[in-house]
Amino acid sequence: MADTTINVISICGSLRKGSYNRIVMKALPALAPEGMKITEAPPFNEFPLYDADIQNSTGFPAPVQKLADAIRAADGVIFNTPEYNFGVPGALKNAIDWVSRVPNQPFVGKPIALQSASPGPVGGARVQYDLRRAMVFLDALTLNKPEIFIDNCAQRIDDKTGKITDEATVGFIKQQLAAFAKFIAAHGAKS
Ligand SMILES: Cc1cc2nc3c(=O)[nH]c(=O)nc-3n(C[C@H](O)[C@H](O)[C@H](O)COP(=O)(O)O)c2cc1C
């Protein structure tokens, strides 16, 4: 029988160990609907700063190729990211820039879901519009709604235990993942 599992990878935009966004990312597998498997994407913390001269002399660094391959193989991608200065954190943007230059660019037609957490009052809403814009250029298909903006996240996520303590937040995430499964079924096609 054909494997009907929806394989999704998650990418965290924060590099720090105690990241609230990473805690949310780690909670996702247990919140996914039946039939959806969520695994963490290969890391991008060792990517060099994007430089076309590196690409043209020694080729794509192995970790870039690894992330690009993982994105290409996945049925969907979830970004869990903080907002830095109203936009995409530099390390994540650098990762997207590298991956976007790999031949057979892996974001084409790829279903994307966005989640952000911030100790501030708007939950990183602005980073999502910044990220959506990059995904438009890359011809990805970003889920419109439900949106997950975890505002005042220090009150909703316990960084000592690494758990989401706010049940409403857990419920919203489950709703988005269920919608993402339907979105992938309706629009997804691996490139
Ligand atoms: C360089 C930098 C810029 C930031 N800019 C914003 C911002 O524009 N909006 C916001 O809500 N929080 C901003 N913050 C605060 C982050 O939301 C906060 O540090 C958050 O905990 C980072 O996410 P993480 O816990 O997943 O690492 C900024 C933090 C840093 C380090």
PDB file of C-alpha atoms and ligand atoms in Angstrom:
ATOM      1  CA  MET A   1       0.000   0.000   0.000  1.00  0.00           C
ATOM      2  CA  ALA A   2       1.173   3.544  -0.733  1.00  0.00           C
ATOM      3  CA  ASP A   3       2.502   5.499   2.238  1.00  0.00           C
ATOM      4  CA  THR A   4       0.004   8.300   2.879  1.00  0.00           C
ATOM      5  CA  THR A   5       2.000   9.932   5.685  1.00  0.00           C
ATOM      6  CA  ILE A   6       2.404  13.696   5.275  1.00  0.00           C
ATOM      7  CA  ASN A   7       6.060  14.425   6.013  1.00  0.00           C
ATOM      8  CA  VAL A   8       6.655  17.945   7.233  1.00  0.00           C
ATOM      9  CA  ILE A   9       9.902  19.526   8.366  1.00  0.00           C
ATOM     10  CA  SER A  10      10.236  22.390  10.837  1.00  0.00           C
ATOM     11  CA  ILE A  11      12.846  25.136  10.694  1.00  0.00           C
ATOM     12  CA  CYS A  12      13.610  27.273  13.746  1.00  0.00           C
ATOM     13  CA  GLY A  13      14.693  30.849  13.072  1.00  0.00           C
ATOM     14  CA  SER A  14      16.394  31.216  16.451  1.00  0.00           C
ATOM     15  CA  LEU A  15      19.805  29.731  17.158  1.00  0.00           C
ATOM     16  CA  ARG A  16      19.700  30.062  20.925  1.00  0.00           C
ATOM     17  CA  LYS A  17      19.244  26.957  23.056  1.00  0.00           C
ATOM     18  CA  GLY A  18      16.484  28.341  25.297  1.00  0.00           C
ATOM     19  CA  SER A  19      14.524  29.780  22.386  1.00  0.00           C
ATOM     20  CA  TYR A  20      10.768  30.098  22.884  1.00  0.00           C
ATOM     21  CA  ASN A  21      10.311  29.413  19.187  1.00  0.00           C
ATOM     22  CA  ARG A  22      12.367  26.248  19.472  1.00  0.00           C
ATOM     23  CA  ILE A  23      10.173  25.090  22.378  1.00  0.00           C
ATOM     24  CA  VAL A  24       7.113  25.561  20.172  1.00  0.00           C
ATOM     25  CA  MET A  25       8.836  23.714  17.329  1.00  0.00           C
ATOM     26  CA  LYS A  26       9.674  20.789  19.606  1.00  0.00           C
ATOM     27  CA  ALA A  27       6.026  20.578  20.732  1.00  0.00           C
ATOM     28  CA  LEU A  28       4.710  20.194  17.167  1.00  0.00           C
ATOM     29  CA  PRO A  29       5.056  16.415  16.617  1.00  0.00           C
ATOM     30  CA  ALA A  30       2.701  15.739  19.535  1.00  0.00           C
ATOM     31  CA  LEU A  31       0.167  18.283  18.251  1.00  0.00           C
ATOM     32  CA  ALA A  32       0.079  17.108  14.643  1.00  0.00           C
ATOM     33  CA  PRO A  33      -3.073  15.509  13.248  1.00  0.00           C
ATOM     34  CA  GLU A  34      -3.145  11.817  12.491  1.00  0.00           C
ATOM     35  CA  GLY A  35      -1.120  11.049   9.374  1.00  0.00           C
ATOM     36  CA  MET A  36       1.231  14.039   9.693  1.00  0.00           C
ATOM     37  CA  LYS A  37       4.822  13.475  10.807  1.00  0.00           C
ATOM     38  CA  ILE A  38       6.886  16.529  11.764  1.00  0.00           C
ATOM     39  CA  THR A  39      10.675  16.328  12.047  1.00  0.00           C
ATOM     40  CA  GLU A  40      13.303  19.014  12.547  1.00  0.00           C
ATOM     41  CA  ALA A  41      15.134  20.205   9.454  1.00  0.00           C
ATOM     42  CA  PRO A  42      18.930  19.888   9.232  1.00  0.00           C
ATOM     43  CA  PRO A  43      20.595  22.868  10.945  1.00  0.00           C
ATOM     44  CA  PHE A  44      21.834  26.035   9.237  1.00  0.00           C
ATOM     45  CA  ASN A  45      24.016  27.410  12.027  1.00  0.00           C
ATOM     46  CA  GLU A  46      27.218  26.507  10.168  1.00  0.00           C
ATOM     47  CA  PHE A  47      26.271  28.087   6.847  1.00  0.00           C
ATOM     48  CA  PRO A  48      28.817  30.721   5.814  1.00  0.00           C
ATOM     49  CA  LEU A  49      27.445  34.168   5.047  1.00  0.00           C
ATOM     50  CA  TYR A  50      26.021  33.994   1.543  1.00  0.00           C
ATOM     51  CA  ASP A  51      28.701  34.840  -0.984  1.00  0.00           C
ATOM     52  CA  ALA A  52      28.304  34.048  -4.681  1.00  0.00           C
ATOM     53  CA  ASP A  53      32.094  33.685  -4.898  1.00  0.00           C
ATOM     54  CA  ILE A  54      31.928  30.650  -2.563  1.00  0.00           C
ATOM     55  CA  GLN A  55      29.113  29.189  -4.647  1.00  0.00           C
ATOM     56  CA  ASN A  56      31.059  29.761  -7.860  1.00  0.00           C
ATOM     57  CA  SER A  57      34.416  28.470  -6.589  1.00  0.00           C
ATOM     58  CA  THR A  58      33.790  25.568  -4.206  1.00  0.00           C
ATOM     59  CA  GLY A  59      30.076  25.044  -4.841  1.00  0.00           C
ATOM     60  CA  PHE A  60      27.295  24.843  -2.320  1.00  0.00           C
ATOM     61  CA  PRO A  61      28.496  23.962   1.201  1.00  0.00           C
ATOM     62  CA  ALA A  62      27.373  20.478   2.304  1.00  0.00           C
ATOM     63  CA  PRO A  63      25.011  21.774   5.031  1.00  0.00           C
ATOM     64  CA  VAL A  64      23.267  23.991   2.448  1.00  0.00           C
ATOM     65  CA  GLN A  65      22.769  21.042   0.119  1.00  0.00           C
ATOM     66  CA  LYS A  66      21.484  18.972   3.040  1.00  0.00           C
ATOM     67  CA  LEU A  67      18.846  21.527   4.002  1.00  0.00           C
ATOM     68  CA  ALA A  68      17.844  22.036   0.361  1.00  0.00           C
ATOM     69  CA  ASP A  69      17.432  18.268  -0.094  1.00  0.00           C
ATOM     70  CA  ALA A  70      15.348  18.019   3.090  1.00  0.00           C
ATOM     71  CA  ILE A  71      13.051  20.827   1.930  1.00  0.00           C
ATOM     72  CA  ARG A  72      12.686  19.255  -1.503  1.00  0.00           C
ATOM     73  CA  ALA A  73      11.836  15.855  -0.015  1.00  0.00           C
ATOM     74  CA  ALA A  74       9.288  17.225   2.473  1.00  0.00           C
ATOM     75  CA  ASP A  75       5.564  17.576   1.804  1.00  0.00           C
ATOM     76  CA  GLY A  76       5.564  20.854   3.710  1.00  0.00           C
ATOM     77  CA  VAL A  77       7.716  23.198   5.770  1.00  0.00           C
ATOM     78  CA  ILE A  78       6.870  24.974   9.026  1.00  0.00           C
ATOM     79  CA  PHE A  79       8.894  28.005  10.101  1.00  0.00           C
ATOM     80  CA  ASN A  80       9.064  28.685  13.832  1.00  0.00           C
ATOM     81  CA  THR A  81      10.775  32.014  14.067  1.00  0.00           C
ATOM     82  CA  PRO A  82      11.237  35.089  16.179  1.00  0.00           C
ATOM     83  CA  GLU A  83      11.012  38.582  14.755  1.00  0.00           C
ATOM     84  CA  TYR A  84      14.252  40.580  14.759  1.00  0.00           C
ATOM     85  CA  ASN A  85      13.926  44.312  14.178  1.00  0.00           C
ATOM     86  CA  PHE A  86      10.548  43.786  12.529  1.00  0.00           C
ATOM     87  CA  GLY A  87      11.925  41.232  10.080  1.00  0.00           C
ATOM     88  CA  VAL A  88      13.446  37.803   9.461  1.00  0.00           C
ATOM     89  CA  PRO A  89      16.433  36.997  11.757  1.00  0.00           C
ATOM     90  CA  GLY A  90      19.680  37.313   9.813  1.00  0.00           C
ATOM     91  CA  ALA A  91      20.776  33.693  10.226  1.00  0.00           C
ATOM     92  CA  LEU A  92      17.465  32.403   8.882  1.00  0.00           C
ATOM     93  CA  LYS A  93      17.475  34.873   5.999  1.00  0.00           C
ATOM     94  CA  ASN A  94      21.023  33.790   5.169  1.00  0.00           C
ATOM     95  CA  ALA A  95      19.858  30.154   5.143  1.00  0.00           C
ATOM     96  CA  ILE A  96      16.947  30.974   2.834  1.00  0.00           C
ATOM     97  CA  ASP A  97      19.255  32.959   0.556  1.00  0.00           C
ATOM     98  CA  TRP A  98      21.672  30.029   0.232  1.00  0.00           C
ATOM     99  CA  VAL A  99      18.947  27.445  -0.363  1.00  0.00           C
ATOM    100  CA  SER A 100      17.252  29.704  -2.900  1.00  0.00           C
ATOM    101  CA  ARG A 101      20.300  29.510  -5.199  1.00  0.00           C
ATOM    102  CA  VAL A 102      20.467  25.698  -5.278  1.00  0.00           C
ATOM    103  CA  PRO A 103      19.482  24.336  -8.715  1.00  0.00           C
ATOM    104  CA  ASN A 104      15.935  22.959  -8.779  1.00  0.00           C
ATOM    105  CA  GLN A 105      15.136  25.512  -6.080  1.00  0.00           C
ATOM    106  CA  PRO A 106      13.380  23.520  -3.374  1.00  0.00           C
ATOM    107  CA  PHE A 107      10.718  25.993  -2.238  1.00  0.00           C
ATOM    108  CA  VAL A 108       8.897  25.948  -5.596  1.00  0.00           C
ATOM    109  CA  GLY A 109       5.324  24.763  -4.999  1.00  0.00           C
ATOM    110  CA  LYS A 110       6.172  23.888  -1.393  1.00  0.00           C
ATOM    111  CA  PRO A 111       3.398  24.290   1.193  1.00  0.00           C
ATOM    112  CA  ILE A 112       4.603  26.529   4.025  1.00  0.00           C
ATOM    113  CA  ALA A 113       3.139  27.317   7.455  1.00  0.00           C
ATOM    114  CA  LEU A 114       4.360  30.114   9.697  1.00  0.00           C
ATOM    115  CA  GLN A 115       4.466  30.345  13.485  1.00  0.00           C
ATOM    116  CA  SER A 116       6.125  33.011  15.598  1.00  0.00           C
ATOM    117  CA  ALA A 117       6.491  33.673  19.304  1.00  0.00           C
ATOM    118  CA  SER A 118       7.616  36.871  21.001  1.00  0.00           C
ATOM    119  CA  PRO A 119       7.632  38.238  24.528  1.00  0.00           C
ATOM    120  CA  GLY A 120       6.164  41.366  22.927  1.00  0.00           C
ATOM    121  CA  PRO A 121       2.506  42.218  22.328  1.00  0.00           C
ATOM    122  CA  VAL A 122       2.153  41.307  18.635  1.00  0.00           C
ATOM    123  CA  GLY A 123       3.719  37.864  18.701  1.00  0.00           C
ATOM    124  CA  GLY A 124       6.123  38.440  15.827  1.00  0.00           C
ATOM    125  CA  ALA A 125       3.367  39.277  13.329  1.00  0.00           C
ATOM    126  CA  ARG A 126       5.727  41.435  11.281  1.00  0.00           C
ATOM    127  CA  VAL A 127       8.296  38.695  10.692  1.00  0.00           C
ATOM    128  CA  GLN A 128       5.585  36.583   9.131  1.00  0.00           C
ATOM    129  CA  TYR A 129       4.828  39.179   6.473  1.00  0.00           C
ATOM    130  CA  ASP A 130       8.526  39.528   5.777  1.00  0.00           C
ATOM    131  CA  LEU A 131       8.864  35.753   5.438  1.00  0.00           C
ATOM    132  CA  ARG A 132       5.706  35.506   3.312  1.00  0.00           C
ATOM    133  CA  ARG A 133       7.234  38.001   0.886  1.00  0.00           C
ATOM    134  CA  ALA A 134      10.387  35.880   0.476  1.00  0.00           C
ATOM    135  CA  MET A 135       8.195  32.809  -0.060  1.00  0.00           C
ATOM    136  CA  VAL A 136       6.254  34.670  -2.791  1.00  0.00           C
ATOM    137  CA  PHE A 137       9.486  35.306  -4.652  1.00  0.00           C
ATOM    138  CA  LEU A 138      10.439  31.632  -4.279  1.00  0.00           C
ATOM    139  CA  ASP A 139       7.045  30.432  -5.600  1.00  0.00           C
ATOM    140  CA  ALA A 140       6.216  28.616  -2.378  1.00  0.00           C
ATOM    141  CA  LEU A 141       2.590  28.239  -1.285  1.00  0.00           C
ATOM    142  CA  THR A 142       2.116  29.775   2.139  1.00  0.00           C
ATOM    143  CA  LEU A 143      -0.956  28.874   4.201  1.00  0.00           C
ATOM    144  CA  ASN A 144      -3.014  32.005   4.848  1.00  0.00           C
ATOM    145  CA  LYS A 145      -4.953  31.030   7.962  1.00  0.00           C
ATOM    146  CA  PRO A 146      -5.103  30.138  10.824  1.00  0.00           C
ATOM    147  CA  GLU A 147      -2.191  32.367  11.798  1.00  0.00           C
ATOM    148  CA  ILE A 148      -0.093  31.574  14.871  1.00  0.00           C
ATOM    149  CA  PHE A 149       1.260  34.666  16.602  1.00  0.00           C
ATOM    150  CA  ILE A 150       2.192  33.771  20.180  1.00  0.00           C
ATOM    151  CA  ASP A 151       2.264  37.147  21.910  1.00  0.00           C
ATOM    152  CA  ASN A 152       3.527  37.639  25.485  1.00  0.00           C
ATOM    153  CA  CYS A 153       5.128  34.233  25.066  1.00  0.00           C
ATOM    154  CA  ALA A 154       6.958  34.293  28.399  1.00  0.00           C
ATOM    155  CA  GLN A 155       3.519  33.953  30.016  1.00  0.00           C
ATOM    156  CA  ARG A 156       2.445  31.127  27.695  1.00  0.00           C
ATOM    157  CA  ILE A 157       5.630  29.088  27.413  1.00  0.00           C
ATOM    158  CA  ASP A 158       7.729  27.894  30.339  1.00  0.00           C
ATOM    159  CA  ASP A 159      11.369  28.044  29.297  1.00  0.00           C
ATOM    160  CA  LYS A 160      12.391  26.143  32.450  1.00  0.00           C
ATOM    161  CA  THR A 161      10.339  23.053  31.605  1.00  0.00           C
ATOM    162  CA  GLY A 162      10.311  23.605  27.832  1.00  0.00           C
ATOM    163  CA  LYS A 163       6.521  23.319  27.687  1.00  0.00           C
ATOM    164  CA  ILE A 164       3.711  25.418  26.270  1.00  0.00           C
ATOM    165  CA  THR A 165       1.592  26.101  29.352  1.00  0.00           C
ATOM    166  CA  ASP A 166      -1.238  28.040  27.706  1.00  0.00           C
ATOM    167  CA  GLU A 167      -3.949  25.634  26.552  1.00  0.00           C
ATOM    168  CA  ALA A 168      -5.479  28.161  24.149  1.00  0.00           C
ATOM    169  CA  THR A 169      -2.127  28.402  22.349  1.00  0.00           C
ATOM    170  CA  VAL A 170      -1.926  24.610  22.124  1.00  0.00           C
ATOM    171  CA  GLY A 171      -5.432  24.585  20.650  1.00  0.00           C
ATOM    172  CA  PHE A 172      -4.584  27.231  18.033  1.00  0.00           C
ATOM    173  CA  ILE A 173      -1.495  25.304  16.963  1.00  0.00           C
ATOM    174  CA  LYS A 174      -3.500  22.084  16.592  1.00  0.00           C
ATOM    175  CA  GLN A 175      -6.025  23.951  14.439  1.00  0.00           C
ATOM    176  CA  GLN A 176      -3.286  25.329  12.199  1.00  0.00           C
ATOM    177  CA  LEU A 177      -1.629  21.919  11.786  1.00  0.00           C
ATOM    178  CA  ALA A 178      -4.971  20.342  10.862  1.00  0.00           C
ATOM    179  CA  ALA A 179      -5.553  23.130   8.310  1.00  0.00           C
ATOM    180  CA  PHE A 180      -2.009  22.649   7.005  1.00  0.00           C
ATOM    181  CA  ALA A 181      -2.656  18.930   6.431  1.00  0.00           C
ATOM    182  CA  LYS A 182      -5.722  19.811   4.322  1.00  0.00           C
ATOM    183  CA  PHE A 183      -3.772  22.547   2.508  1.00  0.00           C
ATOM    184  CA  ILE A 184      -1.015  20.078   1.617  1.00  0.00           C
ATOM    185  CA  ALA A 185      -3.572  17.526   0.424  1.00  0.00           C
ATOM    186  CA  ALA A 186      -5.218  20.173  -1.777  1.00  0.00           C
ATOM    187  CA  HIS A 187      -2.153  21.991  -3.122  1.00  0.00           C
ATOM    188  CA  GLY A 188       1.008  20.091  -2.311  1.00  0.00           C
ATOM    189  CA  ALA A 189       3.185  18.438  -4.883  1.00  0.00           C
ATOM    190  CA  LYS A 190       6.809  17.603  -4.399  1.00  0.00           C
ATOM    191  CA  SER A 191       9.082  19.216  -6.947  1.00  0.00           C
TER     192      SER A 191
HETATM  193  C1  LIG B   1      18.319  41.407  17.463  1.00  0.00           C
HETATM  194  C2  LIG B   1      16.965  41.292  18.099  1.00  0.00           C
HETATM  195  C3  LIG B   1      15.910  41.990  17.564  1.00  0.00           C
HETATM  196  C4  LIG B   1      14.642  41.859  18.113  1.00  0.00           C
HETATM  197  N1  LIG B   1      13.592  42.486  17.498  1.00  0.00           N
HETATM  198  C5  LIG B   1      12.332  42.197  17.891  1.00  0.00           C
HETATM  199  C6  LIG B   1      11.214  42.668  17.139  1.00  0.00           C
HETATM  200  O1  LIG B   1      11.326  43.353  16.142  1.00  0.00           O
HETATM  201  N2  LIG B   1       9.981  42.300  17.547  1.00  0.00           N
HETATM  202  C7  LIG B   1       9.769  41.512  18.651  1.00  0.00           C
HETATM  203  O2  LIG B   1       8.627  41.183  18.957  1.00  0.00           O
HETATM  204  N3  LIG B   1      10.817  41.065  19.392  1.00  0.00           N
HETATM  205  C8  LIG B   1      12.086  41.379  19.034  1.00  0.00           C
HETATM  206  N4  LIG B   1      13.147  40.890  19.730  1.00  0.00           N
HETATM  207  C9  LIG B   1      12.908  40.122  20.960  1.00  0.00           C
HETATM  208  C10 LIG B   1      12.684  38.670  20.628  1.00  0.00           C
HETATM  209  O3  LIG B   1      11.316  38.472  20.274  1.00  0.00           O
HETATM  210  C11 LIG B   1      13.025  37.819  21.851  1.00  0.00           C
HETATM  211  O4  LIG B   1      14.396  37.947  22.156  1.00  0.00           O
HETATM  212  C12 LIG B   1      12.656  36.358  21.620  1.00  0.00           C
HETATM  213  O5  LIG B   1      12.763  35.659  22.828  1.00  0.00           O
HETATM  214  C13 LIG B   1      13.540  35.735  20.556  1.00  0.00           C
HETATM  215  O6  LIG B   1      13.023  34.479  20.183  1.00  0.00           O
HETATM  216  P1  LIG B   1      13.584  33.112  20.775  1.00  0.00           P
HETATM  217  O7  LIG B   1      13.144  33.088  22.236  1.00  0.00           O
HETATM  218  O8  LIG B   1      12.915  32.060  19.983  1.00  0.00           O
HETATM  219  O9  LIG B   1      15.074  33.119  20.659  1.00  0.00           O
HETATM  220  C14 LIG B   1      14.438  41.040  19.242  1.00  0.00           C
HETATM  221  C15 LIG B   1      15.520  40.344  19.789  1.00  0.00           C
HETATM  222  C16 LIG B   1      16.765  40.462  19.235  1.00  0.00           C
HETATM  223  C17 LIG B   1      17.914  39.665  19.811  1.00  0.00           C
END
